CSV table of C-alpha atoms and ligand atoms in Angstrom, one decimal:
chain,number,residue,atom,x,y,z
A,1,MET,CA,79.9,-2.7,54.0
A,2,ILE,CA,81.2,-4.7,51.0
A,3,LYS,CA,82.6,-8.1,51.7
A,4,ARG,CA,86.4,-7.9,51.5
A,5,ASN,CA,88.0,-10.6,49.4
A,6,ILE,CA,91.7,-10.9,49.2
A,7,LEU,CA,92.8,-11.5,45.7
A,8,LEU,CA,96.2,-13.1,45.4
A,9,ASN,CA,95.6,-13.8,41.7
A,10,PRO,CA,97.7,-11.7,39.3
A,11,GLY,CA,95.0,-9.0,38.8
A,12,PRO,CA,92.4,-7.7,39.0
A,13,ALA,CA,93.5,-6.8,42.5
A,14,THR,CA,91.8,-6.1,45.8
A,15,THR,CA,90.4,-2.6,45.9
A,16,THR,CA,89.4,-0.1,48.6
A,17,ASP,CA,85.8,0.4,49.4
A,18,SER,CA,86.3,4.1,48.5
A,19,VAL,CA,87.4,3.1,44.9
A,20,LYS,CA,84.5,0.7,44.6
A,21,MET,CA,82.1,3.4,45.8
A,22,ALA,CA,83.6,6.0,43.5
A,23,GLN,CA,81.8,4.3,40.6
A,24,VAL,CA,78.4,5.2,42.0
A,25,VAL,CA,77.9,8.8,40.5
A,26,PRO,CA,75.1,10.6,38.9
A,27,ASP,CA,74.5,9.7,35.3
A,28,ILE,CA,76.6,11.8,33.0
A,29,CYS,CA,77.1,12.0,29.2
A,30,PRO,CA,80.8,11.4,28.6
A,31,ARG,CA,80.7,14.1,25.9
A,32,GLU,CA,80.2,16.8,28.6
A,33,ARG,CA,83.1,19.2,29.2
A,34,GLU,CA,83.1,18.0,32.9
A,35,PHE,CA,84.0,14.5,31.8
A,36,ALA,CA,86.7,15.7,29.4
A,37,ASP,CA,88.2,17.6,32.1
A,38,ASN,CA,88.4,14.4,34.3
A,39,MET,CA,90.2,12.6,31.5
A,40,LYS,CA,92.6,15.5,31.0
A,41,ASP,CA,93.7,15.2,34.7
A,42,LEU,CA,93.8,11.5,34.5
A,43,ARG,CA,96.1,11.4,31.5
A,44,ALA,CA,98.4,13.9,33.2
A,45,ASP,CA,98.5,11.8,36.3
A,46,LEU,CA,99.3,8.7,34.3
A,47,VAL,CA,102.3,10.4,32.8
A,48,ARG,CA,103.4,11.3,36.3
A,49,VAL,CA,103.1,7.6,37.5
A,50,ALA,CA,105.6,6.7,34.7
A,51,HIS,CA,107.8,9.5,35.6
A,52,GLY,CA,107.3,11.0,32.2
A,53,ASN,CA,107.9,14.5,31.1
A,54,PRO,CA,104.5,16.3,30.4
A,55,GLN,CA,105.9,18.0,27.3
A,56,LYS,CA,107.5,15.0,25.7
A,57,HIS,CA,105.1,12.2,27.0
A,58,THR,CA,101.4,11.5,26.8
A,59,ALA,CA,98.9,9.0,28.1
A,60,VAL,CA,96.2,7.7,25.6
A,61,LEU,CA,93.2,5.9,27.1
A,62,PHE,CA,91.4,3.0,25.6
A,63,THR,CA,88.3,1.0,26.6
A,64,GLY,CA,89.3,-2.6,27.0
A,65,SER,CA,91.4,-5.1,29.1
A,66,GLY,CA,95.2,-4.8,29.1
A,67,THR,CA,95.7,-6.9,26.0
A,68,ILE,CA,94.3,-4.1,23.9
A,69,ASN,CA,97.4,-2.1,24.6
A,70,ILE,CA,99.6,-4.8,23.3
A,71,ASP,CA,97.5,-5.0,20.1
A,72,ILE,CA,97.5,-1.1,19.7
A,73,CYS,CA,101.3,-0.6,20.2
A,74,LEU,CA,102.3,-3.2,17.8
A,75,ASN,CA,99.8,-2.7,15.1
A,76,SER,CA,100.2,1.2,15.2
A,77,LEU,CA,103.9,1.8,15.5
A,78,LEU,CA,105.4,-0.3,12.8
A,79,PRO,CA,106.4,1.6,9.7
A,80,GLU,CA,106.1,0.0,6.2
A,81,GLY,CA,108.8,-2.4,5.3
A,82,LYS,CA,110.2,-2.8,8.8
A,83,LYS,CA,110.2,-5.6,11.4
A,84,ILE,CA,109.3,-6.1,15.0
A,85,LEU,CA,111.7,-7.9,17.4
A,86,ILE,CA,109.9,-9.6,20.3
A,87,VAL,CA,112.2,-10.5,23.3
A,88,ASN,CA,110.2,-13.5,24.4
A,89,ASN,CA,110.7,-15.3,27.7
A,90,GLY,CA,107.0,-15.8,28.8
A,91,ALA,CA,103.3,-16.0,28.1
A,92,TYR,CA,102.7,-12.3,27.7
A,93,SER,CA,105.5,-11.8,25.2
A,94,THR,CA,104.1,-14.9,23.3
A,95,ARG,CA,100.8,-13.0,23.2
A,96,ALA,CA,102.6,-10.2,21.4
A,97,VAL,CA,104.0,-12.6,18.9
A,98,GLU,CA,100.4,-13.8,18.4
A,99,VAL,CA,99.3,-10.2,17.7
A,100,CYS,CA,102.0,-10.0,15.0
A,101,GLN,CA,100.9,-13.2,13.5
A,102,TYR,CA,97.2,-12.1,13.3
A,103,TYR,CA,98.1,-8.8,11.6
A,104,GLY,CA,100.7,-10.5,9.4
A,105,MET,CA,103.4,-8.1,10.5
A,106,PRO,CA,107.0,-9.1,10.0
A,107,HIS,CA,108.6,-10.1,13.2
A,108,ILE,CA,111.3,-12.0,14.9
A,109,ASP,CA,110.2,-14.2,17.9
A,110,LEU,CA,113.5,-14.3,19.9
A,111,ARG,CA,112.6,-17.0,22.5
A,112,SER,CA,114.5,-17.9,25.6
A,113,SER,CA,113.8,-20.0,28.7
A,114,VAL,CA,110.7,-18.9,30.7
A,115,TYR,CA,112.6,-19.7,33.8
A,116,ASP,CA,115.3,-17.0,33.2
A,117,ILE,CA,115.9,-13.5,32.0
A,118,PRO,CA,116.7,-13.0,28.2
A,119,ASP,CA,120.2,-13.2,27.0
A,120,LEU,CA,121.3,-9.6,26.1
A,121,GLN,CA,124.0,-10.8,23.7
A,122,ALA,CA,121.4,-12.6,21.8
A,123,VAL,CA,119.3,-9.5,21.6
A,124,GLU,CA,122.3,-7.5,20.4
A,125,ARG,CA,123.3,-10.1,17.9
A,126,THR,CA,119.8,-10.2,16.5
A,127,LEU,CA,119.7,-6.4,16.1
A,128,ASP,CA,123.1,-6.4,14.5
A,129,GLU,CA,121.9,-9.0,11.9
A,130,ASN,CA,118.5,-7.3,11.3
A,131,PRO,CA,118.9,-3.6,10.6
A,132,ASP,CA,115.3,-3.5,9.4
A,133,VAL,CA,114.0,-4.0,13.0
A,134,ALA,CA,112.2,-0.7,13.8
A,135,LEU,CA,110.4,-1.8,17.0
A,136,VAL,CA,111.8,-3.8,19.9
A,137,TYR,CA,109.2,-5.3,22.3
A,138,THR,CA,109.4,-7.1,25.6
A,139,THR,CA,107.3,-7.7,28.8
A,140,HIS,CA,108.7,-5.9,31.9
A,141,HIS,CA,107.3,-8.3,34.5
A,142,GLU,CA,106.3,-11.6,33.0
A,143,THR,CA,103.2,-12.2,35.2
A,144,GLY,CA,103.1,-16.0,34.4
A,145,THR,CA,106.4,-16.7,36.2
A,146,GLY,CA,107.2,-13.6,38.3
A,147,VAL,CA,110.5,-12.9,36.3
A,148,LEU,CA,111.4,-9.3,36.0
A,149,ASN,CA,113.1,-8.5,32.7
A,150,PRO,CA,116.1,-6.1,32.2
A,151,ILE,CA,114.2,-3.4,30.2
A,152,ARG,CA,116.8,-0.7,30.7
A,153,GLU,CA,119.4,-2.8,29.0
A,154,ILE,CA,117.1,-4.0,26.2
A,155,GLY,CA,115.9,-0.4,25.6
A,156,ARG,CA,119.5,0.8,25.3
A,157,LEU,CA,120.2,-1.8,22.7
A,158,ALA,CA,117.1,-0.9,20.8
A,159,HIS,CA,118.0,2.8,20.8
A,160,GLN,CA,121.7,1.9,19.8
A,161,HIS,CA,120.2,0.2,16.7
A,162,GLY,CA,117.8,3.0,15.9
A,163,ALA,CA,114.7,1.2,16.9
A,164,ILE,CA,111.9,2.3,19.3
A,165,PHE,CA,111.4,0.3,22.5
A,166,VAL,CA,107.9,-0.8,23.7
A,167,THR,CA,107.4,-2.6,26.9
A,168,ASP,CA,104.4,-4.2,28.5
A,169,THR,CA,104.4,-2.8,32.1
A,170,THR,CA,100.9,-4.0,32.8
A,171,SER,CA,101.8,-5.9,36.0
A,172,SER,CA,104.5,-3.6,37.3
A,173,LEU,CA,103.6,0.0,36.7
A,174,GLY,CA,102.7,1.6,40.0
A,175,MET,CA,104.1,-1.2,42.1
A,176,ILE,CA,107.9,-1.2,41.6
A,177,PRO,CA,110.1,1.6,40.5
A,178,PHE,CA,109.9,2.6,36.9
A,179,ASP,CA,111.1,5.7,35.1
A,180,ILE,CA,110.2,6.0,31.3
A,181,GLU,CA,113.3,8.1,30.5
A,182,GLN,CA,115.9,6.3,32.5
A,183,ASP,CA,114.5,2.9,31.6
A,184,ASN,CA,115.0,3.8,27.9
A,185,VAL,CA,111.4,3.1,27.1
A,186,ASP,CA,109.5,4.9,24.4
A,187,PHE,CA,106.1,3.2,25.2
A,188,CYS,CA,104.8,1.5,28.2
A,189,MET,CA,101.2,0.4,29.1
A,190,ALA,CA,98.9,-0.8,31.8
A,191,SER,CA,95.4,-1.1,32.8
A,192,ALA,CA,93.5,0.4,35.8
A,193,GLN,CA,92.8,-3.0,37.6
A,194,LYS,CA,96.4,-3.8,38.4
A,195,GLY,CA,98.9,-1.4,39.9
A,196,LEU,CA,96.5,1.4,40.3
A,197,MET,CA,94.1,-0.8,42.2
A,198,ALA,CA,91.0,0.3,40.3
A,199,MET,CA,88.4,-1.5,38.1
A,200,SER,CA,88.9,-3.3,34.9
A,201,GLY,CA,87.8,-1.9,31.6
A,202,LEU,CA,90.3,1.0,31.2
A,203,SER,CA,93.7,0.7,29.6
A,204,PHE,CA,96.3,3.2,28.7
A,205,VAL,CA,99.5,3.5,26.7
A,206,ILE,CA,102.0,6.1,28.0
A,207,GLY,CA,104.7,7.2,25.6
A,208,ASN,CA,106.5,9.6,23.3
A,209,ARG,CA,104.2,12.2,21.7
A,210,ALA,CA,106.6,12.8,18.8
A,211,ILE,CA,106.7,9.1,17.8
A,212,ILE,CA,102.9,9.0,17.9
A,213,GLU,CA,102.7,11.9,15.6
A,214,ALA,CA,105.3,10.4,13.2
A,215,SER,CA,103.1,7.2,13.1
A,216,LYS,CA,100.3,9.1,11.4
A,217,ASN,CA,101.4,7.9,8.1
A,218,TYR,CA,102.3,4.3,9.0
A,219,PRO,CA,100.1,1.5,7.7
A,220,LYS,CA,96.7,1.5,9.4
A,221,ARG,CA,96.1,-2.1,10.5
A,222,SER,CA,93.1,-1.6,12.8
A,223,TYR,CA,90.3,0.9,13.0
A,224,TYR,CA,89.3,0.6,16.6
A,225,CYS,CA,92.8,0.0,17.9
A,226,ASN,CA,94.9,2.7,16.3
A,227,LEU,CA,97.2,4.8,18.6
A,228,PHE,CA,97.4,7.8,16.5
A,229,LEU,CA,93.7,8.0,15.8
A,230,GLN,CA,92.8,7.9,19.5
A,231,TYR,CA,95.6,10.3,20.4
A,232,ASP,CA,94.6,12.8,17.7
A,233,TYR,CA,91.0,12.7,18.8
A,234,PHE,CA,92.0,13.4,22.5
A,235,GLU,CA,94.2,16.3,21.2
A,236,LYS,CA,91.4,17.9,19.1
A,237,THR,CA,88.5,17.3,21.4
A,238,GLY,CA,89.6,16.1,24.7
A,239,GLN,CA,87.5,13.1,24.3
A,240,MET,CA,87.9,9.3,23.6
A,241,HIS,CA,87.0,8.5,20.0
A,242,PHE,CA,84.2,6.0,21.2
A,243,THR,CA,82.4,5.6,24.5
A,244,PRO,CA,84.7,5.5,27.5
A,245,PRO,CA,84.1,3.2,30.5
A,246,VAL,CA,82.6,6.0,32.4
A,247,GLN,CA,82.4,4.4,35.9
A,248,THR,CA,85.7,2.7,35.7
A,249,ILE,CA,87.2,6.2,35.0
A,250,TYR,CA,85.6,7.6,38.2
A,251,ALA,CA,87.1,4.6,40.1
A,252,THR,CA,90.5,5.2,38.5
A,253,MET,CA,90.4,9.0,39.4
A,254,GLN,CA,89.8,8.0,43.0
A,255,ALA,CA,92.5,5.2,42.9
A,256,LEU,CA,95.0,7.8,41.7
A,257,LYS,CA,94.1,10.1,44.6
A,258,GLU,CA,94.8,7.2,47.0
A,259,TYR,CA,98.0,6.4,45.1
A,260,TRP,CA,99.5,9.9,45.7
A,261,ALA,CA,98.1,9.9,49.2
A,262,GLU,CA,99.8,6.6,50.0
A,263,GLY,CA,102.9,7.8,48.3
A,264,GLU,CA,104.9,6.0,45.6
A,265,GLU,CA,107.8,4.8,47.8
A,266,GLN,CA,105.4,3.7,50.6
A,267,LYS,CA,103.3,1.8,48.1
A,268,PHE,CA,106.3,0.1,46.5
A,269,ALA,CA,107.5,-0.9,50.1
A,270,ARG,CA,104.0,-2.2,51.0
A,271,HIS,CA,104.0,-4.5,47.9
A,272,ARG,CA,107.6,-5.6,48.8
A,273,ARG,CA,106.7,-6.5,52.4
A,274,VAL,CA,103.6,-8.4,51.3
A,275,PHE,CA,105.9,-10.4,48.8
A,276,GLU,CA,108.3,-11.2,51.6
A,277,ALA,CA,105.5,-12.3,53.8
A,278,ILE,CA,104.3,-14.7,51.0
A,279,HIS,CA,107.7,-16.2,50.9
A,280,GLU,CA,107.9,-16.5,54.6
A,281,GLY,CA,104.6,-18.2,54.9
A,282,LEU,CA,105.5,-20.6,51.9
A,283,ASP,CA,108.9,-21.4,53.5
A,284,LYS,CA,107.3,-22.3,56.8
A,285,LEU,CA,104.9,-24.8,55.2
A,286,GLY,CA,107.7,-26.3,53.1
A,287,PHE,CA,106.5,-25.1,49.6
A,288,ARG,CA,109.1,-24.4,46.9
A,289,ASP,CA,109.1,-21.6,44.3
A,290,VAL,CA,110.1,-22.0,40.7
A,291,ILE,CA,112.0,-18.9,39.8
A,292,ARG,CA,115.5,-17.9,41.1
A,293,ARG,CA,114.9,-15.2,44.0
A,294,ASP,CA,117.2,-12.6,42.4
A,295,ILE,CA,115.2,-12.3,39.2
A,296,GLN,CA,111.8,-12.3,40.9
A,297,SER,CA,109.8,-9.1,40.4
A,298,GLY,CA,108.7,-8.8,44.0
A,299,LEU,CA,105.0,-9.0,42.9
A,300,VAL,CA,104.4,-12.7,41.9
A,301,VAL,CA,105.6,-16.0,43.5
A,302,SER,CA,105.1,-19.0,41.4
A,303,VAL,CA,104.9,-22.0,43.7
A,304,LYS,CA,105.5,-25.7,42.7
A,305,TYR,CA,102.8,-28.2,43.3
A,306,PRO,CA,103.9,-30.5,46.2
A,307,ASP,CA,104.6,-34.1,45.1
A,308,ASN,CA,101.9,-35.6,47.4
A,309,GLU,CA,99.2,-37.9,46.3
A,310,ASN,CA,96.6,-36.0,48.3
A,311,TRP,CA,97.5,-32.6,46.6
A,312,ASN,CA,94.6,-31.3,44.7
A,313,PHE,CA,94.7,-27.6,43.7
A,314,ASP,CA,91.0,-27.3,43.2
A,315,LEU,CA,90.1,-28.5,46.7
A,316,VAL,CA,92.7,-26.2,48.2
A,317,HIS,CA,91.5,-23.3,46.0
A,318,ASP,CA,87.9,-23.8,46.9
A,319,TYR,CA,88.6,-24.0,50.7
A,320,CYS,CA,90.6,-20.7,50.4
A,321,TYR,CA,88.0,-19.1,48.2
A,322,ASP,CA,85.2,-19.9,50.7
A,323,HIS,CA,87.3,-18.2,53.3
A,324,GLY,CA,87.8,-15.0,51.2
A,325,PHE,CA,91.1,-15.7,49.6
A,326,THR,CA,91.7,-16.3,45.9
A,327,ILE,CA,94.7,-18.3,44.6
A,328,TYR,CA,95.5,-18.9,40.9
A,329,PRO,CA,96.8,-21.9,39.1
A,330,GLY,CA,99.1,-21.9,36.0
A,331,LYS,CA,101.5,-24.2,34.2
A,332,ILE,CA,105.0,-22.9,33.5
A,333,SER,CA,106.3,-24.8,30.6
A,334,THR,CA,106.0,-28.4,32.1
A,335,THR,CA,105.8,-27.4,35.7
A,336,ASP,CA,102.5,-27.3,37.5
A,337,THR,CA,102.3,-24.2,39.7
A,338,PHE,CA,100.0,-21.9,41.5
A,339,ARG,CA,100.7,-18.2,42.0
A,340,LEU,CA,100.5,-15.9,45.0
A,341,CYS,CA,100.7,-12.2,44.2
A,342,SER,CA,101.3,-9.1,46.1
A,343,LEU,CA,99.1,-6.8,43.9
A,344,GLY,CA,96.3,-4.8,45.4
A,345,ALA,CA,95.1,-3.0,48.6
A,346,ILE,CA,96.4,-5.7,50.9
A,347,ASP,CA,99.1,-5.8,53.6
A,348,VAL,CA,101.1,-8.3,55.8
A,349,LYS,CA,98.3,-9.0,58.0
A,350,ASP,CA,96.1,-10.3,55.1
A,351,ILE,CA,98.9,-12.7,54.2
A,352,GLU,CA,99.2,-13.9,57.7
A,353,ALA,CA,95.5,-14.6,57.8
A,354,PHE,CA,95.7,-16.4,54.4
A,355,PHE,CA,98.4,-18.8,55.6
A,356,VAL,CA,96.2,-19.8,58.6
A,357,VAL,CA,93.6,-20.7,56.1
A,358,LEU,CA,96.0,-22.4,53.8
A,359,LYS,CA,97.4,-24.5,56.6
A,360,GLU,CA,93.7,-25.5,57.6
A,361,ALA,CA,93.1,-26.6,54.0
A,362,LEU,CA,96.3,-28.7,53.9
A,363,GLU,CA,95.3,-30.3,57.2
A,364,LYS,CA,91.7,-30.9,56.1
A,365,TYR,CA,92.7,-32.7,53.0
A,366,ASN,CA,95.7,-34.4,54.6
A,367,ILE,CA,98.3,-32.9,52.2
A,368,LYS,CA,101.9,-33.1,53.2
A,369,VAL,CA,104.0,-30.4,51.5
A,370,SER,CA,107.0,-32.4,50.2
A,371,TYR,CA,109.0,-32.9,47.0
A,372,HIS,CA,110.6,-35.9,45.5
A,373,ASP,CA,114.0,-34.5,44.8
B,1,PLP,C1,97.3,-8.6,33.0
B,1,PLP,C2,98.3,-8.5,32.0
B,1,PLP,C3,97.9,-8.1,30.7
B,1,PLP,C4,96.5,-7.9,30.3
B,1,PLP,O1,95.7,-8.9,30.4
B,1,PLP,P1,94.1,-8.7,30.1
B,1,PLP,O2,93.5,-10.1,30.6
B,1,PLP,O3,93.9,-8.3,28.8
B,1,PLP,O4,93.7,-7.6,31.1
B,1,PLP,C5,98.9,-7.8,29.8
B,1,PLP,N1,100.3,-8.0,30.1
B,1,PLP,C6,100.7,-8.4,31.3
B,1,PLP,C7,102.1,-8.5,31.6
B,1,PLP,C8,99.7,-8.7,32.3
B,1,PLP,O5,100.1,-9.1,33.6
């Protein structure tokens, strides 16, 4: 028996014991055929998770945390003399802007309020005025706020202007409906420890094979993080270019087995009811959230710190942590918040148990949940 912690932070998420135990395997050299076969099946499964077409789409695996995907897609898919448009309403799209800055890639940082979805007319106007934009990028679910962005519309605008569309689906893929074709996406990305409920260390880009092949002659801006190089190595040898995260891959294979066994629709519904249970618990205690309900992803609730002199996030966090529940702080612009997330192998009864503990913490430290306005 492994102690079960309920992670309400935005990933890594709570995993099942069977996924944890899947990492304990006989030692194997990852250059063996047996291991290559594992990765082949895994890649095909990931394309299915994104509802891709196995002829048109492929999944390319990388060793690293989710940010490696952002780096790879941006540095690998920009042709010479062209520009990137980042539709930016949050911390994760800001990270993409920073990647552009580090590589010195021409880009437009189209910023808008972190409390709202982007203005599609501004996106369209920017594309009209900048015919040299070859890559449009945005974050599907801004994990820092819980805002779900209108990727289908942004993808359509990108395509109408002859640009490819890349979206960061790290905190949405496998948890809410997504269809790479219908959503007008050329490349999406995630890592194993979020929607798939496996371990950290494995990340993957899922997208259009023909575009990767066309990128062969684009400027090479990184050696370790190049999409074509890794794809080409997989195609020629069935292997990762460099050492894969062997045990994480076994855990991810088990997690995918459990993904299909639970069923996509059932899994989406479970995350949704956990999200509703979080809202219900917060409402009962008088907490307020930060983002309009109708643009929330269904995966993250950003909660305003109460205006009470006894409120102390660290004390509340530590009390919850000691009782097996992890909550996560975060500032949104100028608003102090903490987040409760519905990722992972958890269900409504875990949330009910959490609110018992949270209530105890509030009572212990004499915190009244109220707001000035
Ligand atoms: C978690 C996350 C990432 C990756 O973060 P890492 O710390 O590198 O794993 C990227 N984008 C989004 C939207 C995320 O939620």
